[in-house]
Amino acid sequence: QQQVKQSPQSLIVQKGGISIINCAYENTAFDYFPWYQQFPGKGPALLIAIRPDVSEKKEGRFTISFNKSAKQFSLHIMDSQPGDSATYFCAATTTGRRALTFGSGTRLQVQP
Amino acid sequence: GAGVSQSPSNKVTEKGKDVELRCDPISGHTALYWYRQRLGQGLEFLIYFQGNSAPDKSGLPSDRFSAERTGESVSTLTIQRTQQEDSAVYLCASSSGHSGETQYFGPGTRLLVL
């Protein structure tokens, strides 16, 4: 019940296109859903996060869409750029637990 | 200020040897986490320290794994009698300890067990 399922495993998008990564969870106690971006040889860095009291959060070109009834959330990267090429991880946790449960990651490649 | 630092950046060891991995969290961060990232996979939670509270060890995969933290400073993750399946990147993160806080990750220690 702690698992977070992420898809696709890899994604190739043309420059200027929209990248979409999806995650699904089972544990209804999860109340914090961050997305992390990881470049090769680096640790993950927080990109954007959402709580289940809102259905969407936008920061620049990055948007999280959240569907509480379906227990799904997704990351949309608008106007994708080659510099966005990285591995993206969704995650979830409960306020009380703090430790993050991560998805398996999506390797995004944006072609120029 | 400085971010989370980890040492060594790379470690190669022989099966059966013990290893110690070090994490220096961001100054003032009361919460510290260890995660493991196997090649091509997501991060697995190992252990969590919050101030002087008892650590959450629920993610440790076996009794060969242990970790210590002195106060709100450095933490050491120890793996005894290493096995080849322990090969992974070990990541440390720290946070302010407040609800919904961002976890800031270090660059990780790449462990290879031969």
PDB file of C-alpha atoms in Angstrom:
ATOM      1  CA  GLN A   1       0.000   0.000   0.000  1.00  0.00           C
ATOM      2  CA  GLN A   2       3.070   2.214   0.258  1.00  0.00           C
ATOM      3  CA  GLN A   3       3.883   1.843  -3.431  1.00  0.00           C
ATOM      4  CA  VAL A   4       3.805   4.674  -5.938  1.00  0.00           C
ATOM      5  CA  LYS A   5       3.613   3.561  -9.574  1.00  0.00           C
ATOM      6  CA  GLN A   6       5.152   5.823 -12.209  1.00  0.00           C
ATOM      7  CA  SER A   7       4.933   5.780 -15.991  1.00  0.00           C
ATOM      8  CA  PRO A   8       6.348   5.910 -18.562  1.00  0.00           C
ATOM      9  CA  GLN A   9       9.805   4.574 -17.782  1.00  0.00           C
ATOM     10  CA  SER A  10      11.285   6.741 -20.527  1.00  0.00           C
ATOM     11  CA  LEU A  11      10.036   9.571 -22.687  1.00  0.00           C
ATOM     12  CA  ILE A  12      11.359  11.341 -25.756  1.00  0.00           C
ATOM     13  CA  VAL A  13       9.868  14.718 -26.613  1.00  0.00           C
ATOM     14  CA  GLN A  14      10.729  17.290 -29.230  1.00  0.00           C
ATOM     15  CA  LYS A  15      11.820  20.748 -28.134  1.00  0.00           C
ATOM     16  CA  GLY A  16       8.749  22.883 -27.515  1.00  0.00           C
ATOM     17  CA  GLY A  17       6.508  19.895 -26.901  1.00  0.00           C
ATOM     18  CA  ILE A  18       4.644  18.853 -23.770  1.00  0.00           C
ATOM     19  CA  SER A  19       6.091  16.164 -21.505  1.00  0.00           C
ATOM     20  CA  ILE A  20       3.606  14.253 -19.357  1.00  0.00           C
ATOM     21  CA  ILE A  21       4.556  11.844 -16.564  1.00  0.00           C
ATOM     22  CA  ASN A  22       1.967   9.977 -14.546  1.00  0.00           C
ATOM     23  CA  CYS A  23       1.887   8.499 -11.062  1.00  0.00           C
ATOM     24  CA  ALA A  24      -0.671   6.479  -9.131  1.00  0.00           C
ATOM     25  CA  TYR A  25      -0.844   5.577  -5.452  1.00  0.00           C
ATOM     26  CA  GLU A  26      -2.883   3.357  -3.170  1.00  0.00           C
ATOM     27  CA  ASN A  27      -2.368   4.789   0.291  1.00  0.00           C
ATOM     28  CA  THR A  28      -5.163   7.304   0.905  1.00  0.00           C
ATOM     29  CA  ALA A  29      -3.246   8.657   3.903  1.00  0.00           C
ATOM     30  CA  PHE A  30      -0.678  10.278   1.605  1.00  0.00           C
ATOM     31  CA  ASP A  31      -1.066  14.046   1.866  1.00  0.00           C
ATOM     32  CA  TYR A  32       2.037  15.499   0.207  1.00  0.00           C
ATOM     33  CA  PHE A  33       3.099  14.782  -3.373  1.00  0.00           C
ATOM     34  CA  PRO A  34       6.423  16.223  -4.566  1.00  0.00           C
ATOM     35  CA  TRP A  35       8.185  15.814  -7.886  1.00  0.00           C
ATOM     36  CA  TYR A  36      11.957  15.617  -7.969  1.00  0.00           C
ATOM     37  CA  GLN A  37      14.334  16.209 -10.874  1.00  0.00           C
ATOM     38  CA  GLN A  38      17.651  14.390 -11.014  1.00  0.00           C
ATOM     39  CA  PHE A  39      20.551  15.047 -13.360  1.00  0.00           C
ATOM     40  CA  PRO A  40      23.255  12.394 -13.857  1.00  0.00           C
ATOM     41  CA  GLY A  41      25.695  12.279 -10.965  1.00  0.00           C
ATOM     42  CA  LYS A  42      23.590  14.573  -8.815  1.00  0.00           C
ATOM     43  CA  GLY A  43      21.109  14.095  -6.019  1.00  0.00           C
ATOM     44  CA  PRO A  44      17.403  14.707  -6.697  1.00  0.00           C
ATOM     45  CA  ALA A  45      16.162  18.285  -6.347  1.00  0.00           C
ATOM     46  CA  LEU A  46      12.600  19.325  -5.550  1.00  0.00           C
ATOM     47  CA  LEU A  47      10.817  20.649  -8.631  1.00  0.00           C
ATOM     48  CA  ILE A  48       7.239  21.228  -7.509  1.00  0.00           C
ATOM     49  CA  ALA A  49       4.866  19.758  -4.915  1.00  0.00           C
ATOM     50  CA  ILE A  50       1.145  19.598  -4.253  1.00  0.00           C
ATOM     51  CA  ARG A  51      -1.238  18.756  -1.428  1.00  0.00           C
ATOM     52  CA  PRO A  52      -4.591  17.021  -2.086  1.00  0.00           C
ATOM     53  CA  ASP A  53      -6.686  20.069  -1.222  1.00  0.00           C
ATOM     54  CA  VAL A  54      -6.036  21.490  -4.712  1.00  0.00           C
ATOM     55  CA  SER A  55      -6.403  19.874  -8.137  1.00  0.00           C
ATOM     56  CA  GLU A  56      -3.645  21.756  -9.913  1.00  0.00           C
ATOM     57  CA  LYS A  57      -0.502  23.692  -9.155  1.00  0.00           C
ATOM     58  CA  LYS A  58       1.563  25.590 -11.685  1.00  0.00           C
ATOM     59  CA  GLU A  59       5.065  26.962 -11.386  1.00  0.00           C
ATOM     60  CA  GLY A  60       6.433  28.388 -14.606  1.00  0.00           C
ATOM     61  CA  ARG A  61       6.458  25.667 -17.256  1.00  0.00           C
ATOM     62  CA  PHE A  62       5.764  22.922 -14.690  1.00  0.00           C
ATOM     63  CA  THR A  63       2.249  21.901 -13.651  1.00  0.00           C
ATOM     64  CA  ILE A  64       1.029  19.172 -11.315  1.00  0.00           C
ATOM     65  CA  SER A  65      -2.472  17.847 -11.915  1.00  0.00           C
ATOM     66  CA  PHE A  66      -3.989  15.938  -9.011  1.00  0.00           C
ATOM     67  CA  ASN A  67      -7.031  13.627  -9.094  1.00  0.00           C
ATOM     68  CA  LYS A  68      -7.847  12.590  -5.550  1.00  0.00           C
ATOM     69  CA  SER A  69     -10.726  10.250  -6.433  1.00  0.00           C
ATOM     70  CA  ALA A  70      -8.579   8.362  -8.949  1.00  0.00           C
ATOM     71  CA  LYS A  71      -5.521   8.496  -6.679  1.00  0.00           C
ATOM     72  CA  GLN A  72      -3.426   9.798  -9.534  1.00  0.00           C
ATOM     73  CA  PHE A  73      -1.216  12.786 -10.137  1.00  0.00           C
ATOM     74  CA  SER A  74       0.820  13.905 -13.086  1.00  0.00           C
ATOM     75  CA  LEU A  75       3.586  16.304 -14.060  1.00  0.00           C
ATOM     76  CA  HIS A  76       3.237  18.379 -17.210  1.00  0.00           C
ATOM     77  CA  ILE A  77       6.247  20.189 -18.632  1.00  0.00           C
ATOM     78  CA  MET A  78       5.167  22.778 -21.167  1.00  0.00           C
ATOM     79  CA  ASP A  79       7.469  24.029 -23.918  1.00  0.00           C
ATOM     80  CA  SER A  80       9.985  21.306 -23.073  1.00  0.00           C
ATOM     81  CA  GLN A  81      13.633  22.288 -23.495  1.00  0.00           C
ATOM     82  CA  PRO A  82      16.812  20.210 -23.943  1.00  0.00           C
ATOM     83  CA  GLY A  83      17.887  21.427 -20.490  1.00  0.00           C
ATOM     84  CA  ASP A  84      14.868  19.598 -19.052  1.00  0.00           C
ATOM     85  CA  SER A  85      16.465  16.288 -20.034  1.00  0.00           C
ATOM     86  CA  ALA A  86      16.778  14.467 -16.719  1.00  0.00           C
ATOM     87  CA  THR A  87      15.157  11.746 -14.652  1.00  0.00           C
ATOM     88  CA  TYR A  88      11.946  12.731 -12.902  1.00  0.00           C
ATOM     89  CA  PHE A  89      10.612  11.053  -9.784  1.00  0.00           C
ATOM     90  CA  CYS A  90       7.208  11.403  -8.232  1.00  0.00           C
ATOM     91  CA  ALA A  91       6.930  10.787  -4.520  1.00  0.00           C
ATOM     92  CA  ALA A  92       4.396  10.754  -1.733  1.00  0.00           C
ATOM     93  CA  THR A  93       4.319  10.852   2.023  1.00  0.00           C
ATOM     94  CA  THR A  94       2.148  11.565   5.007  1.00  0.00           C
ATOM     95  CA  THR A  95       2.754  14.578   7.217  1.00  0.00           C
ATOM     96  CA  GLY A  96       3.356  12.337  10.201  1.00  0.00           C
ATOM     97  CA  ARG A  97       5.777   9.947   8.537  1.00  0.00           C
ATOM     98  CA  ARG A  98       7.943  12.363   6.533  1.00  0.00           C
ATOM     99  CA  ALA A  99       9.987   9.693   4.710  1.00  0.00           C
ATOM    100  CA  LEU A 100       9.208   9.825   0.989  1.00  0.00           C
ATOM    101  CA  THR A 101       7.939   6.882  -1.051  1.00  0.00           C
ATOM    102  CA  PHE A 102       9.314   7.320  -4.562  1.00  0.00           C
ATOM    103  CA  GLY A 103       8.127   6.174  -7.960  1.00  0.00           C
ATOM    104  CA  SER A 104      10.561   4.279 -10.160  1.00  0.00           C
ATOM    105  CA  GLY A 105      11.488   7.331 -12.239  1.00  0.00           C
ATOM    106  CA  THR A 106      11.014   8.578 -15.800  1.00  0.00           C
ATOM    107  CA  ARG A 107      13.989   9.346 -17.968  1.00  0.00           C
ATOM    108  CA  LEU A 108      13.072  12.341 -20.129  1.00  0.00           C
ATOM    109  CA  GLN A 109      15.001  13.234 -23.241  1.00  0.00           C
ATOM    110  CA  VAL A 110      14.118  16.462 -25.038  1.00  0.00           C
ATOM    111  CA  GLN A 111      15.453  16.510 -28.560  1.00  0.00           C
ATOM    112  CA  PRO A 112      16.558  19.843 -30.047  1.00  0.00           C
TER     113      PRO A 112
ATOM    114  CA  GLY B   1      24.971  28.286   2.844  1.00  0.00           C
ATOM    115  CA  ALA B   2      26.413  24.957   1.813  1.00  0.00           C
ATOM    116  CA  GLY B   3      24.164  22.134   0.786  1.00  0.00           C
ATOM    117  CA  VAL B   4      24.156  18.543   1.974  1.00  0.00           C
ATOM    118  CA  SER B   5      27.552  16.944   1.532  1.00  0.00           C
ATOM    119  CA  GLN B   6      28.425  13.259   1.479  1.00  0.00           C
ATOM    120  CA  SER B   7      31.666  11.357   1.578  1.00  0.00           C
ATOM    121  CA  PRO B   8      33.214   9.483   0.007  1.00  0.00           C
ATOM    122  CA  SER B   9      31.732  10.216  -3.407  1.00  0.00           C
ATOM    123  CA  ASN B  10      32.710   6.740  -4.580  1.00  0.00           C
ATOM    124  CA  LYS B  11      33.571   3.598  -2.667  1.00  0.00           C
ATOM    125  CA  VAL B  12      34.708   0.253  -4.021  1.00  0.00           C
ATOM    126  CA  THR B  13      34.921  -2.579  -1.540  1.00  0.00           C
ATOM    127  CA  GLU B  14      35.187  -6.327  -1.453  1.00  0.00           C
ATOM    128  CA  LYS B  15      32.335  -8.577  -0.451  1.00  0.00           C
ATOM    129  CA  GLY B  16      32.350  -9.154   3.289  1.00  0.00           C
ATOM    130  CA  LYS B  17      34.043  -5.876   4.217  1.00  0.00           C
ATOM    131  CA  ASP B  18      32.380  -3.179   6.328  1.00  0.00           C
ATOM    132  CA  VAL B  19      31.852   0.338   4.939  1.00  0.00           C
ATOM    133  CA  GLU B  20      30.990   3.675   6.512  1.00  0.00           C
ATOM    134  CA  LEU B  21      29.277   6.447   4.604  1.00  0.00           C
ATOM    135  CA  ARG B  22      29.118   9.983   5.927  1.00  0.00           C
ATOM    136  CA  CYS B  23      26.529  12.738   5.574  1.00  0.00           C
ATOM    137  CA  ASP B  24      26.861  16.386   6.590  1.00  0.00           C
ATOM    138  CA  PRO B  25      23.388  17.958   6.569  1.00  0.00           C
ATOM    139  CA  ILE B  26      22.533  21.589   5.999  1.00  0.00           C
ATOM    140  CA  SER B  27      23.274  23.557   9.156  1.00  0.00           C
ATOM    141  CA  GLY B  28      20.186  23.937  11.322  1.00  0.00           C
ATOM    142  CA  HIS B  29      18.270  21.090   9.718  1.00  0.00           C
ATOM    143  CA  THR B  30      16.865  18.846  12.394  1.00  0.00           C
ATOM    144  CA  ALA B  31      15.662  16.051  10.110  1.00  0.00           C
ATOM    145  CA  LEU B  32      18.022  13.726   8.236  1.00  0.00           C
ATOM    146  CA  TYR B  33      17.169  10.874   5.886  1.00  0.00           C
ATOM    147  CA  TRP B  34      19.087   8.068   4.205  1.00  0.00           C
ATOM    148  CA  TYR B  35      17.843   6.563   0.939  1.00  0.00           C
ATOM    149  CA  ARG B  36      19.245   3.924  -1.399  1.00  0.00           C
ATOM    150  CA  GLN B  37      19.025   4.155  -5.195  1.00  0.00           C
ATOM    151  CA  ARG B  38      19.766   1.036  -7.178  1.00  0.00           C
ATOM    152  CA  LEU B  39      20.755   1.458 -10.826  1.00  0.00           C
ATOM    153  CA  GLY B  40      17.803   2.635 -12.882  1.00  0.00           C
ATOM    154  CA  GLN B  41      15.398   2.533  -9.972  1.00  0.00           C
ATOM    155  CA  GLY B  42      13.683   4.899  -7.604  1.00  0.00           C
ATOM    156  CA  LEU B  43      14.873   5.784  -4.160  1.00  0.00           C
ATOM    157  CA  GLU B  44      14.199   3.451  -1.247  1.00  0.00           C
ATOM    158  CA  PHE B  45      13.870   4.925   2.229  1.00  0.00           C
ATOM    159  CA  LEU B  46      16.317   3.495   4.761  1.00  0.00           C
ATOM    160  CA  ILE B  47      16.237   5.531   7.990  1.00  0.00           C
ATOM    161  CA  TYR B  48      15.080   8.909   9.326  1.00  0.00           C
ATOM    162  CA  PHE B  49      16.387  10.998  12.228  1.00  0.00           C
ATOM    163  CA  GLN B  50      14.421  13.876  13.753  1.00  0.00           C
ATOM    164  CA  GLY B  51      16.147  15.829  16.495  1.00  0.00           C
ATOM    165  CA  ASN B  52      16.561  13.761  19.643  1.00  0.00           C
ATOM    166  CA  SER B  53      13.657  11.434  18.863  1.00  0.00           C
ATOM    167  CA  ALA B  54      14.178   7.729  18.292  1.00  0.00           C
ATOM    168  CA  PRO B  55      15.045   7.183  14.619  1.00  0.00           C
ATOM    169  CA  ASP B  56      12.598   5.581  12.192  1.00  0.00           C
ATOM    170  CA  LYS B  57      14.522   2.486  11.104  1.00  0.00           C
ATOM    171  CA  SER B  58      11.634   0.865   9.260  1.00  0.00           C
ATOM    172  CA  GLY B  59      13.387   0.961   5.876  1.00  0.00           C
ATOM    173  CA  LEU B  60      16.632  -0.760   6.832  1.00  0.00           C
ATOM    174  CA  PRO B  61      16.794  -3.946   4.695  1.00  0.00           C
ATOM    175  CA  SER B  62      18.724  -6.088   7.160  1.00  0.00           C
ATOM    176  CA  ASP B  63      20.574  -5.989  10.469  1.00  0.00           C
ATOM    177  CA  ARG B  64      23.793  -5.447   8.509  1.00  0.00           C
ATOM    178  CA  PHE B  65      22.678  -1.844   8.049  1.00  0.00           C
ATOM    179  CA  SER B  66      22.859   0.707  10.852  1.00  0.00           C
ATOM    180  CA  ALA B  67      23.104   4.462  11.164  1.00  0.00           C
ATOM    181  CA  GLU B  68      23.984   6.978  13.805  1.00  0.00           C
ATOM    182  CA  ARG B  69      23.535  10.688  14.179  1.00  0.00           C
ATOM    183  CA  THR B  70      25.021  12.861  16.872  1.00  0.00           C
ATOM    184  CA  GLY B  71      22.590  15.612  17.805  1.00  0.00           C
ATOM    185  CA  GLU B  72      21.638  17.590  14.707  1.00  0.00           C
ATOM    186  CA  SER B  73      24.923  17.145  12.910  1.00  0.00           C
ATOM    187  CA  VAL B  74      26.785  14.485  10.993  1.00  0.00           C
ATOM    188  CA  SER B  75      25.309  11.064  10.321  1.00  0.00           C
ATOM    189  CA  THR B  76      27.096   7.831   9.467  1.00  0.00           C
ATOM    190  CA  LEU B  77      25.525   4.887   7.646  1.00  0.00           C
ATOM    191  CA  THR B  78      27.362   1.623   8.267  1.00  0.00           C
ATOM    192  CA  ILE B  79      26.981  -1.520   6.186  1.00  0.00           C
ATOM    193  CA  GLN B  80      28.575  -4.600   7.715  1.00  0.00           C
ATOM    194  CA  ARG B  81      29.672  -7.678   5.771  1.00  0.00           C
ATOM    195  CA  THR B  82      28.795  -6.052   2.452  1.00  0.00           C
ATOM    196  CA  GLN B  83      27.123  -8.102  -0.272  1.00  0.00           C
ATOM    197  CA  GLN B  84      27.042  -7.494  -4.014  1.00  0.00           C
ATOM    198  CA  GLU B  85      23.371  -6.545  -3.815  1.00  0.00           C
ATOM    199  CA  ASP B  86      24.368  -3.621  -1.580  1.00  0.00           C
ATOM    200  CA  SER B  87      25.884  -1.927  -4.645  1.00  0.00           C
ATOM    201  CA  ALA B  88      23.902   1.275  -5.127  1.00  0.00           C
ATOM    202  CA  VAL B  89      24.003   5.019  -4.656  1.00  0.00           C
ATOM    203  CA  TYR B  90      23.338   5.973  -1.062  1.00  0.00           C
ATOM    204  CA  LEU B  91      21.695   9.376  -0.771  1.00  0.00           C
ATOM    205  CA  CYS B  92      21.340  11.547   2.272  1.00  0.00           C
ATOM    206  CA  ALA B  93      18.792  14.333   2.613  1.00  0.00           C
ATOM    207  CA  SER B  94      18.051  16.883   5.286  1.00  0.00           C
ATOM    208  CA  SER B  95      15.119  19.154   6.030  1.00  0.00           C
ATOM    209  CA  SER B  96      14.048  21.775   8.512  1.00  0.00           C
ATOM    210  CA  GLY B  97      11.860  19.306  10.401  1.00  0.00           C
ATOM    211  CA  HIS B  98       8.602  21.175   9.841  1.00  0.00           C
ATOM    212  CA  SER B  99       5.492  19.741   8.218  1.00  0.00           C
ATOM    213  CA  GLY B 100       5.635  19.637   4.424  1.00  0.00           C
ATOM    214  CA  GLU B 101       9.263  20.712   4.345  1.00  0.00           C
ATOM    215  CA  THR B 102      11.500  20.209   1.325  1.00  0.00           C
ATOM    216  CA  GLN B 103      14.097  17.473   1.570  1.00  0.00           C
ATOM    217  CA  TYR B 104      17.451  18.622   0.214  1.00  0.00           C
ATOM    218  CA  PHE B 105      19.574  15.815  -1.165  1.00  0.00           C
ATOM    219  CA  GLY B 106      23.299  15.389  -1.252  1.00  0.00           C
ATOM    220  CA  PRO B 107      25.134  14.080  -4.348  1.00  0.00           C
ATOM    221  CA  GLY B 108      25.269  10.552  -2.959  1.00  0.00           C
ATOM    222  CA  THR B 109      27.933   7.928  -2.373  1.00  0.00           C
ATOM    223  CA  ARG B 110      28.298   5.372  -5.143  1.00  0.00           C
ATOM    224  CA  LEU B 111      29.067   2.030  -3.533  1.00  0.00           C
ATOM    225  CA  LEU B 112      30.340  -0.887  -5.578  1.00  0.00           C
ATOM    226  CA  VAL B 113      30.787  -4.236  -3.863  1.00  0.00           C
ATOM    227  CA  LEU B 114      32.982  -6.625  -5.820  1.00  0.00           C
TER     228      LEU B 114
END
